[in-house]
Coordinates of C-alpha atoms in Angstrom, one line a residue:
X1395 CA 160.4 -10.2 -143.6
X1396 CA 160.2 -6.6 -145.1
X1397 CA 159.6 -6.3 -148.5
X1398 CA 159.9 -3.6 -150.9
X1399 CA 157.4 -3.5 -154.0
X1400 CA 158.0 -2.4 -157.5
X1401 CA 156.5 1.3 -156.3
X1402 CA 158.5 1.6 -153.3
X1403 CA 156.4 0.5 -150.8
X1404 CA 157.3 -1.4 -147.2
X1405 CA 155.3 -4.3 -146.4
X1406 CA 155.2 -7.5 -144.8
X1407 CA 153.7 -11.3 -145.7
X1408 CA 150.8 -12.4 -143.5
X1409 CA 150.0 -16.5 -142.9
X1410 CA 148.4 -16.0 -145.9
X1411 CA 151.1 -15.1 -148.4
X1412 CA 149.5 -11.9 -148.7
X1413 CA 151.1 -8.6 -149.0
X1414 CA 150.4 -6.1 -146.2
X1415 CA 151.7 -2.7 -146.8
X1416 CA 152.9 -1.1 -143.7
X1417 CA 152.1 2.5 -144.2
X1418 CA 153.5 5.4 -142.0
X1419 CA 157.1 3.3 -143.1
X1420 CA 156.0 3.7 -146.7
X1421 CA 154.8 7.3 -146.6
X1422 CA 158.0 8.1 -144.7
X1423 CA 160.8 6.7 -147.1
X1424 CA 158.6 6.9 -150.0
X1425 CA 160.5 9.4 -151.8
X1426 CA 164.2 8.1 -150.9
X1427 CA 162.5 4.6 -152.1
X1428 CA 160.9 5.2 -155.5
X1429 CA 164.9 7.1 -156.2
X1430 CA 166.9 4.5 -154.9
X1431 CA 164.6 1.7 -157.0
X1432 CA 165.0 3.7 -160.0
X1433 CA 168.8 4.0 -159.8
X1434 CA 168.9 0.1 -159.1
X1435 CA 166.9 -0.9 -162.0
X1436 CA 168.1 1.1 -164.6
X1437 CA 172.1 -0.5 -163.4
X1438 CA 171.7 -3.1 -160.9
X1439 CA 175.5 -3.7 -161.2
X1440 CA 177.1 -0.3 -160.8
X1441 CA 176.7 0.0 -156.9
X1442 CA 176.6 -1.2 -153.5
X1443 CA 172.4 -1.6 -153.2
X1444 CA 172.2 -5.0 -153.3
X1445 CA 173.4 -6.6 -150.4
X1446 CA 172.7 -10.3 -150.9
X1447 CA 170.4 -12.9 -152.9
X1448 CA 167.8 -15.0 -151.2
X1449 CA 167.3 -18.5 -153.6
X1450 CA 166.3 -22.5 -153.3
X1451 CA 169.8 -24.4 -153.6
X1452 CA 169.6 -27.9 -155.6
X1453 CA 171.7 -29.0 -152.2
X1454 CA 170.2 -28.9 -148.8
X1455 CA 172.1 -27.3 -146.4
X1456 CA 172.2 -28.0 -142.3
X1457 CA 169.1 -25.3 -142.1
X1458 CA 167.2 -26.5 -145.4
X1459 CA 167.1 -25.2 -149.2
X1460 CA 166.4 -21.8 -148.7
X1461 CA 169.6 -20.1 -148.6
X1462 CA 171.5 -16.1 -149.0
X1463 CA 174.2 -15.7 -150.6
X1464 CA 176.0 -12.6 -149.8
X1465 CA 177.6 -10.3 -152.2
X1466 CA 181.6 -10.1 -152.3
X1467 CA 181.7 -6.5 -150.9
X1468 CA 179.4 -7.5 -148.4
X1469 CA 181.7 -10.5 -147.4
X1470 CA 184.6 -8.3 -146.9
X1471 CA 182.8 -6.2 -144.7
X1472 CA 181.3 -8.8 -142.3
X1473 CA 184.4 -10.9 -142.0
X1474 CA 187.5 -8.6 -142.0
X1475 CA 191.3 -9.6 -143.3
X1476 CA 193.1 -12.4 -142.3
X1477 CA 194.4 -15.3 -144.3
X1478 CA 195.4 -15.6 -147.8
X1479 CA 192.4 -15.0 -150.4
X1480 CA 191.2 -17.3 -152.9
X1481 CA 189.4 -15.1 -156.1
X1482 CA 189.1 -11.8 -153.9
X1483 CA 188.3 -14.0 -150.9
X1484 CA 190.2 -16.2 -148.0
X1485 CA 189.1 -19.6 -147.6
X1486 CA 187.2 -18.3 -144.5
X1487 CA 184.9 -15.9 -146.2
X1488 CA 184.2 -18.0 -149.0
X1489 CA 182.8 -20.6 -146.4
X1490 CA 180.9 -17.6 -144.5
X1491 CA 179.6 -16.4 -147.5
X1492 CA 176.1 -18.9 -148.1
X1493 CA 174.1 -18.9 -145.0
X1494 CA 170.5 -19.3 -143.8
X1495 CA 168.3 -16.3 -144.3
X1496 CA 167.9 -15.6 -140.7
X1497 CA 171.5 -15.6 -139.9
X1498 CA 172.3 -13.7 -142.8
X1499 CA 169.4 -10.7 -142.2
X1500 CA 170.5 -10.9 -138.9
X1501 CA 174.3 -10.8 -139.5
X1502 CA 173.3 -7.4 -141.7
X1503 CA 171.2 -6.0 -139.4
X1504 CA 174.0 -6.2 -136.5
X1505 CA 176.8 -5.0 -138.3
X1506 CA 178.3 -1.7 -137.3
X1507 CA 181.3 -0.1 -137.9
X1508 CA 184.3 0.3 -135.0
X1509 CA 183.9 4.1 -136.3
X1510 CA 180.5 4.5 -135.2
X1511 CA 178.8 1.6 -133.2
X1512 CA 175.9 3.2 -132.7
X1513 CA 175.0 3.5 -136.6
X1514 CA 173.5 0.7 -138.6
X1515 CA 175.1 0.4 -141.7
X1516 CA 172.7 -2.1 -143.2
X1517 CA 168.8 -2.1 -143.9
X1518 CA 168.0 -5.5 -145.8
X1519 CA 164.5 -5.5 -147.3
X1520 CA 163.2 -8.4 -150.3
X1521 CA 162.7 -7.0 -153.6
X1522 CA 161.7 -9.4 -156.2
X1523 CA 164.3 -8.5 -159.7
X1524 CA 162.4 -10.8 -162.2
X1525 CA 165.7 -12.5 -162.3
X1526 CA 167.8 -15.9 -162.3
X1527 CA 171.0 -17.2 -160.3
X1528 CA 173.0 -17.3 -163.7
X1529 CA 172.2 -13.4 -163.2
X1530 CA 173.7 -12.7 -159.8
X1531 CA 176.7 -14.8 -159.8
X1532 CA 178.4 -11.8 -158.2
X1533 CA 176.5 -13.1 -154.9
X1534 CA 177.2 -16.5 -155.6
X1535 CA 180.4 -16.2 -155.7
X1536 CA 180.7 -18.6 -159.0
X1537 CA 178.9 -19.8 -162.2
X1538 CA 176.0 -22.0 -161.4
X1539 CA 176.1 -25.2 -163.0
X1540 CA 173.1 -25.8 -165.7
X1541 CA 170.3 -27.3 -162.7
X1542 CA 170.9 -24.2 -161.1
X1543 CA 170.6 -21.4 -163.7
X1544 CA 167.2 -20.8 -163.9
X1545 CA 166.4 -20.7 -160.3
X1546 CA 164.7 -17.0 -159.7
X1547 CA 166.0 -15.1 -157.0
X1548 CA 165.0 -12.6 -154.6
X1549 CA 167.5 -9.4 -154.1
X1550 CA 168.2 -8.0 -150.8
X1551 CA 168.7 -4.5 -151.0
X1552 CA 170.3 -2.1 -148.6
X1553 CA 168.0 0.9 -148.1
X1554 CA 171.2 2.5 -146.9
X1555 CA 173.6 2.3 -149.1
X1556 CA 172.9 6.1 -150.3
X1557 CA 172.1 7.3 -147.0
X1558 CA 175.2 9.1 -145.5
X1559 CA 176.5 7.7 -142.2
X1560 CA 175.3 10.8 -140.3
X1561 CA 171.7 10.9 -141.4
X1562 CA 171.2 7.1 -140.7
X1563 CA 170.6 7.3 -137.0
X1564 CA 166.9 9.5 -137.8
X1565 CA 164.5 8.0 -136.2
X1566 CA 162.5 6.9 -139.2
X1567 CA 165.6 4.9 -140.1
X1568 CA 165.9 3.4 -136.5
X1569 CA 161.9 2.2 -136.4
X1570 CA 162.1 0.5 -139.5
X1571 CA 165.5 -1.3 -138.5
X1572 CA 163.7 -2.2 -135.1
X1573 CA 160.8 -3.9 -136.7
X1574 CA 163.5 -5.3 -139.3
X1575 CA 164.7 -6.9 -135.5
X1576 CA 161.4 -8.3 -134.4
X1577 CA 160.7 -10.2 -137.6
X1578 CA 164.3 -11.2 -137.9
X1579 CA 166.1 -12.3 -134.6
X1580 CA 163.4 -13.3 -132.7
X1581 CA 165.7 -13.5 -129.9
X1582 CA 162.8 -15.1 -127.3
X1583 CA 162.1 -17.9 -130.1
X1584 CA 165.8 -18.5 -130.3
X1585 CA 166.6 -18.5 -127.0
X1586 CA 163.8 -21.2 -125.8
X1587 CA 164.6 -23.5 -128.8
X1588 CA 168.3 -23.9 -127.7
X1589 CA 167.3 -24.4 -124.2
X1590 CA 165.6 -27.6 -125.2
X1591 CA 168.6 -28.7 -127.6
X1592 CA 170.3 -28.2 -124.6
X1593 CA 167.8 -30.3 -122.5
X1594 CA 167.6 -33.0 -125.2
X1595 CA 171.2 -33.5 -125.4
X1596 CA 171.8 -33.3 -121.5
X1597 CA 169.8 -36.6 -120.9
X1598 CA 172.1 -38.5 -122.4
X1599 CA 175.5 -37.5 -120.4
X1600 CA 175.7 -38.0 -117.0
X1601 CA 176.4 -35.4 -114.0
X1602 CA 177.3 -32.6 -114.2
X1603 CA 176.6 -32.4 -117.9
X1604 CA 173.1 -32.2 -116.8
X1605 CA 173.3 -29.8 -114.9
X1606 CA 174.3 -27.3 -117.6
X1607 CA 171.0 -26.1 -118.4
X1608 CA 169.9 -25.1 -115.3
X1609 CA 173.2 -23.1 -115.0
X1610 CA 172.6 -21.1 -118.6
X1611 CA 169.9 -20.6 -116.5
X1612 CA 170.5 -19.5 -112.8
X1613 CA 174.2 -18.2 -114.3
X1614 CA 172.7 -16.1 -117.3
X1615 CA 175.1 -14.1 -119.2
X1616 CA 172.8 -12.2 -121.2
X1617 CA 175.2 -10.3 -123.5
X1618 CA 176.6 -13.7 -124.1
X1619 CA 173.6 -16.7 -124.1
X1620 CA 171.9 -14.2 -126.5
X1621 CA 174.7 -15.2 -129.2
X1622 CA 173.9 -19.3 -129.8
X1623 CA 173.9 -19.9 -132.6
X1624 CA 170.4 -20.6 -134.7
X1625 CA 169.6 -23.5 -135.3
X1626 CA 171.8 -25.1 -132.8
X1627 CA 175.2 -26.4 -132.8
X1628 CA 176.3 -29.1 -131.0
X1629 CA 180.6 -28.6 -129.9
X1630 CA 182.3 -31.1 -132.5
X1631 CA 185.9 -32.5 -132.0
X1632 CA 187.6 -28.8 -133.0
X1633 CA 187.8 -28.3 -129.2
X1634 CA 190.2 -31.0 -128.8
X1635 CA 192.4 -29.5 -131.6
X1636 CA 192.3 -25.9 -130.6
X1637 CA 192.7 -25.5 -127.0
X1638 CA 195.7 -26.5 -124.7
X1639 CA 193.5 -27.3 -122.1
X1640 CA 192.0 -30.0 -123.7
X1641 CA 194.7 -31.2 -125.9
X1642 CA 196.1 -34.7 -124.9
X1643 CA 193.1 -35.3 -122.6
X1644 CA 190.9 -38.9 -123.7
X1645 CA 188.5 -38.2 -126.4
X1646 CA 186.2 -39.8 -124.8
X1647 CA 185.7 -37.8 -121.6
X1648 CA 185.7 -34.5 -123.8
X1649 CA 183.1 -35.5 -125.9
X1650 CA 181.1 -37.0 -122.9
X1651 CA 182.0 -33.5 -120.7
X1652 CA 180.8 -31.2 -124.1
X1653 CA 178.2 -33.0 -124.8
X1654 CA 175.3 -30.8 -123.7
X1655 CA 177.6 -27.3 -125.2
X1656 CA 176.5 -25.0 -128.0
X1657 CA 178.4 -23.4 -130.4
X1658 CA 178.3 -19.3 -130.0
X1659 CA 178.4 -16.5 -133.2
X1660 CA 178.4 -13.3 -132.6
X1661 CA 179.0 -10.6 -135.1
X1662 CA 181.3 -7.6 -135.6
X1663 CA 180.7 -4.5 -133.0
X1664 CA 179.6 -5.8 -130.0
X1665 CA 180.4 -6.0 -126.2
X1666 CA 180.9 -9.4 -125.0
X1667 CA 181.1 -8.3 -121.5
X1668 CA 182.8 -5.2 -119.0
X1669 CA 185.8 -4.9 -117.4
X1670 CA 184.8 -5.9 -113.5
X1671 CA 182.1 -8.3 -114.8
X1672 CA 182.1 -11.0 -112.2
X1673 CA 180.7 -14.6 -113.3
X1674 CA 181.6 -18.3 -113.4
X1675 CA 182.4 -18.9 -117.0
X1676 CA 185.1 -19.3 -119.9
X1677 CA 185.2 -18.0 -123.7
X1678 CA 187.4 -20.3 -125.7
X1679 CA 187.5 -18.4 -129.1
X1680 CA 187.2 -20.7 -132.4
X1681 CA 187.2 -18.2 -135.0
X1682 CA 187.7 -14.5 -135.8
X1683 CA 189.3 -11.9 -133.7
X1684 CA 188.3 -9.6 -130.8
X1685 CA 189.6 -6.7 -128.6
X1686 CA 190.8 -7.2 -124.9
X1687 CA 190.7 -3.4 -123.2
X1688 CA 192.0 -2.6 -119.6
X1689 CA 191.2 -0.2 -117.5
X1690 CA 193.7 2.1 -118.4
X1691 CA 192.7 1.9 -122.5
X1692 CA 195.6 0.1 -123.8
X1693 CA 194.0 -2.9 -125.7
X1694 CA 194.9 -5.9 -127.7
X1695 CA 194.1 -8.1 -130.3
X1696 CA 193.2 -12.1 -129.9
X1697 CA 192.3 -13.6 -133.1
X1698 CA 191.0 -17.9 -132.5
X1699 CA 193.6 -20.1 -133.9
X1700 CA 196.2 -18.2 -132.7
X1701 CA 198.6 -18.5 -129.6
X1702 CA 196.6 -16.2 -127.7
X1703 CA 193.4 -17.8 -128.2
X1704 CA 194.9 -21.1 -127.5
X1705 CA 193.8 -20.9 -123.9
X1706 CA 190.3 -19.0 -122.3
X1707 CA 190.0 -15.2 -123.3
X1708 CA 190.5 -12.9 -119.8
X1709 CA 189.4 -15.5 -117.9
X1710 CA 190.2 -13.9 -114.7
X1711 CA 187.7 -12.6 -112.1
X1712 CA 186.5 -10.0 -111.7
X1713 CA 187.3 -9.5 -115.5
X1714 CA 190.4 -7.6 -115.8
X1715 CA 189.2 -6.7 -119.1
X1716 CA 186.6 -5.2 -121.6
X1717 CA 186.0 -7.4 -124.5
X1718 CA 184.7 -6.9 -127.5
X1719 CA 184.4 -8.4 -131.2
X1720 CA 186.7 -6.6 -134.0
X1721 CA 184.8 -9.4 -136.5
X1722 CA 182.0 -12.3 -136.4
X1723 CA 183.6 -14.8 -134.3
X1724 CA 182.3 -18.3 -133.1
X1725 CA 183.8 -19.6 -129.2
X1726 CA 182.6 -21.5 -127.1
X1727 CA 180.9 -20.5 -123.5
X1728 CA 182.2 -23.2 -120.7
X1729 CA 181.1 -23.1 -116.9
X1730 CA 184.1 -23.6 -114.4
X1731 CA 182.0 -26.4 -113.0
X1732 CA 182.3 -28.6 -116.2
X1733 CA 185.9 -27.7 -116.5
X1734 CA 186.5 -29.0 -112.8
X1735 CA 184.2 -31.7 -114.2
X1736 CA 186.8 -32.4 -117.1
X1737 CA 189.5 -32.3 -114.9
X1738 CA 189.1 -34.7 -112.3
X1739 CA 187.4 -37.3 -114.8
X1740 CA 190.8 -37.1 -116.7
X1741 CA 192.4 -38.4 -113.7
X1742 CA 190.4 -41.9 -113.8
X1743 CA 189.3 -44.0 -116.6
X1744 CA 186.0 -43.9 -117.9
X1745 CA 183.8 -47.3 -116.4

């Protein structure tokens, strides 16, 4: 992960813990940096630099201790509207807000405004404040409790957040958000480690539930299989609840037809897939909203847990339209083979 010293120099952490300063980066924003960490030290409340805090929680969460905790304004930004808020929040965000550090970095790093897709609009780095939790409850979202309020913290500052939108797309600012994506996403090491999760959890269903790995496979969806979610999550009993397909089917063959099934997150700003887009498979939206175009530009808006979401999103082929997310959303990703799968098995008890 990038970090940004005290003098306003880039660099990276070897095996070794040491620091290595990456230096055509640091040469190249070195004046923007030593301005930008001057005005955030002498007020580290009055603006929009800090993006996040990086900290060991006293709980251990489903991807360890090491959590980010992102700042309110940040929150808002990454998961739009919607619901009734809760202290400046809807129960939605509030939940969204503490994550791993890898889905958080990589949550910023994605992020792009409908405006201007093409812009980053976050350019997280690790700067080390000298500073506790009890000092950044803005991030946390509430008081820590007295086991918590010495924990030190690390800040995660936007490099951005005084660089106007039309001088971000420079190419200095697009190398160091690329490297920002190799250290982050890893997309290769993400990819492979679902694949076995997948493997693992096929060889205990029967047919065709283990076959769903080889189609992920032989059926790759790029835009889409490169959105599992890290680390893995298994499908849980929502699907039962959300989706009329599935709804007053026996638990038990859902859970035995789902079995070897990810959950999927994607952020805001990107293109699921294009209108035309032939394939064999079925997005069942769980959570946030996205934008169905036709060919003629009219458009509308699905958001999961609604009415429209209640059944697969444009699932006719060739796609009939262009879809895209209007905030992070979670859905599922289902082959037609396992829903023909689903089908006939409701028909006959399970024996």
């Amino acid at each position: 992960l990038y970090v940004l010293t005290a003098s306003g120099e880039l660099g990276v952490y070897n095996a070794q813990r040491q620091l290595q300063i990456d230096a055509p980066l640091s040469r190249q924003f070195s004046t923007h940096n030593r301005a930008f960490l001057q005005a955030y030290l002498q007020n580290p409340h009055a603006d929009e630099r800090r993006s996040a805090i990086v900290f060991e929680s006293t709980q251990t969460r489903v991807w360890g201790r090491t959590s980010l905790s992102l700042e309110e304004s940040v929150v808002r930004s990454l998961y739009p509207a919607g619901g009734r808020a809760v202290n400046g929040l809807t129960a939605f965000q509030q939940k969204s807000r503490e994550l791993s550090v890898y889905r958080g970095l990589e949550l910023l790093l994605e992020h792009r405004r409908e405006s201007l897709p093409d812009v980053p609009v976050y350019c997280p780095v690790l700067f080390e404040p000298q500073q506790t939790l009890v000092q950044r409850g803005s991030a946390l979202g509430r008081v820590p409790n007295e086991q918590e309020r010495d924990i030190r913290v690390l800040d995660v500052l936007n490099l951005l957040a005084t660089v106007p939108p039309a001088r971000r797309a420079v190419p200095e600012v697009l190398i160091l958000v690329e490297k920002l994506h190799q250290g982050i996403i890893r997309k290769e090491l993400r990819s492979s480690s679902s694949l076995s999760v997948l493997q693992a959890q096929a060889k205990a269903v029967a047919q065709p539930g283990a076959g769903m790995l080889s189609l992920h496979e032989t059926q790759r969806v790029a835009s889409i299989e490169r959105w599992v979610k890290t680390p893995p999550e298994p499908v849980g009993n929502e699907a039962q609840h959300a989706f009329a397909q599935f709804r007053g089917l026996d638990i038990r063959h859902v859970d035995e037809l789902l079995a070897p099934s990810l959950i999927y997150a994607a952020p805001a700003g990107v293109r699921l897939w294009e209108q035309g887009q032939s394939d064999s498979w079925n997005l069942y939206l769980l959570e946030g909203a996205v934008s169905l175009t036709a060919a003629d530009g009219a458009s509308v808006r699905v958001e999961g847990g609604g009415d429209k979401a209640a059944n697969p999103i444009a699932s006719l082929k060739p796609r009939k339209y262009r879809v895209d997310t209007l905030t992070p959303v979670r859905f599922l990703w289902l082959h037609d083979q396992l829903l023909a799968a689903l089908a006939a098995k409701a028909q006959r008890p399970i024996g």
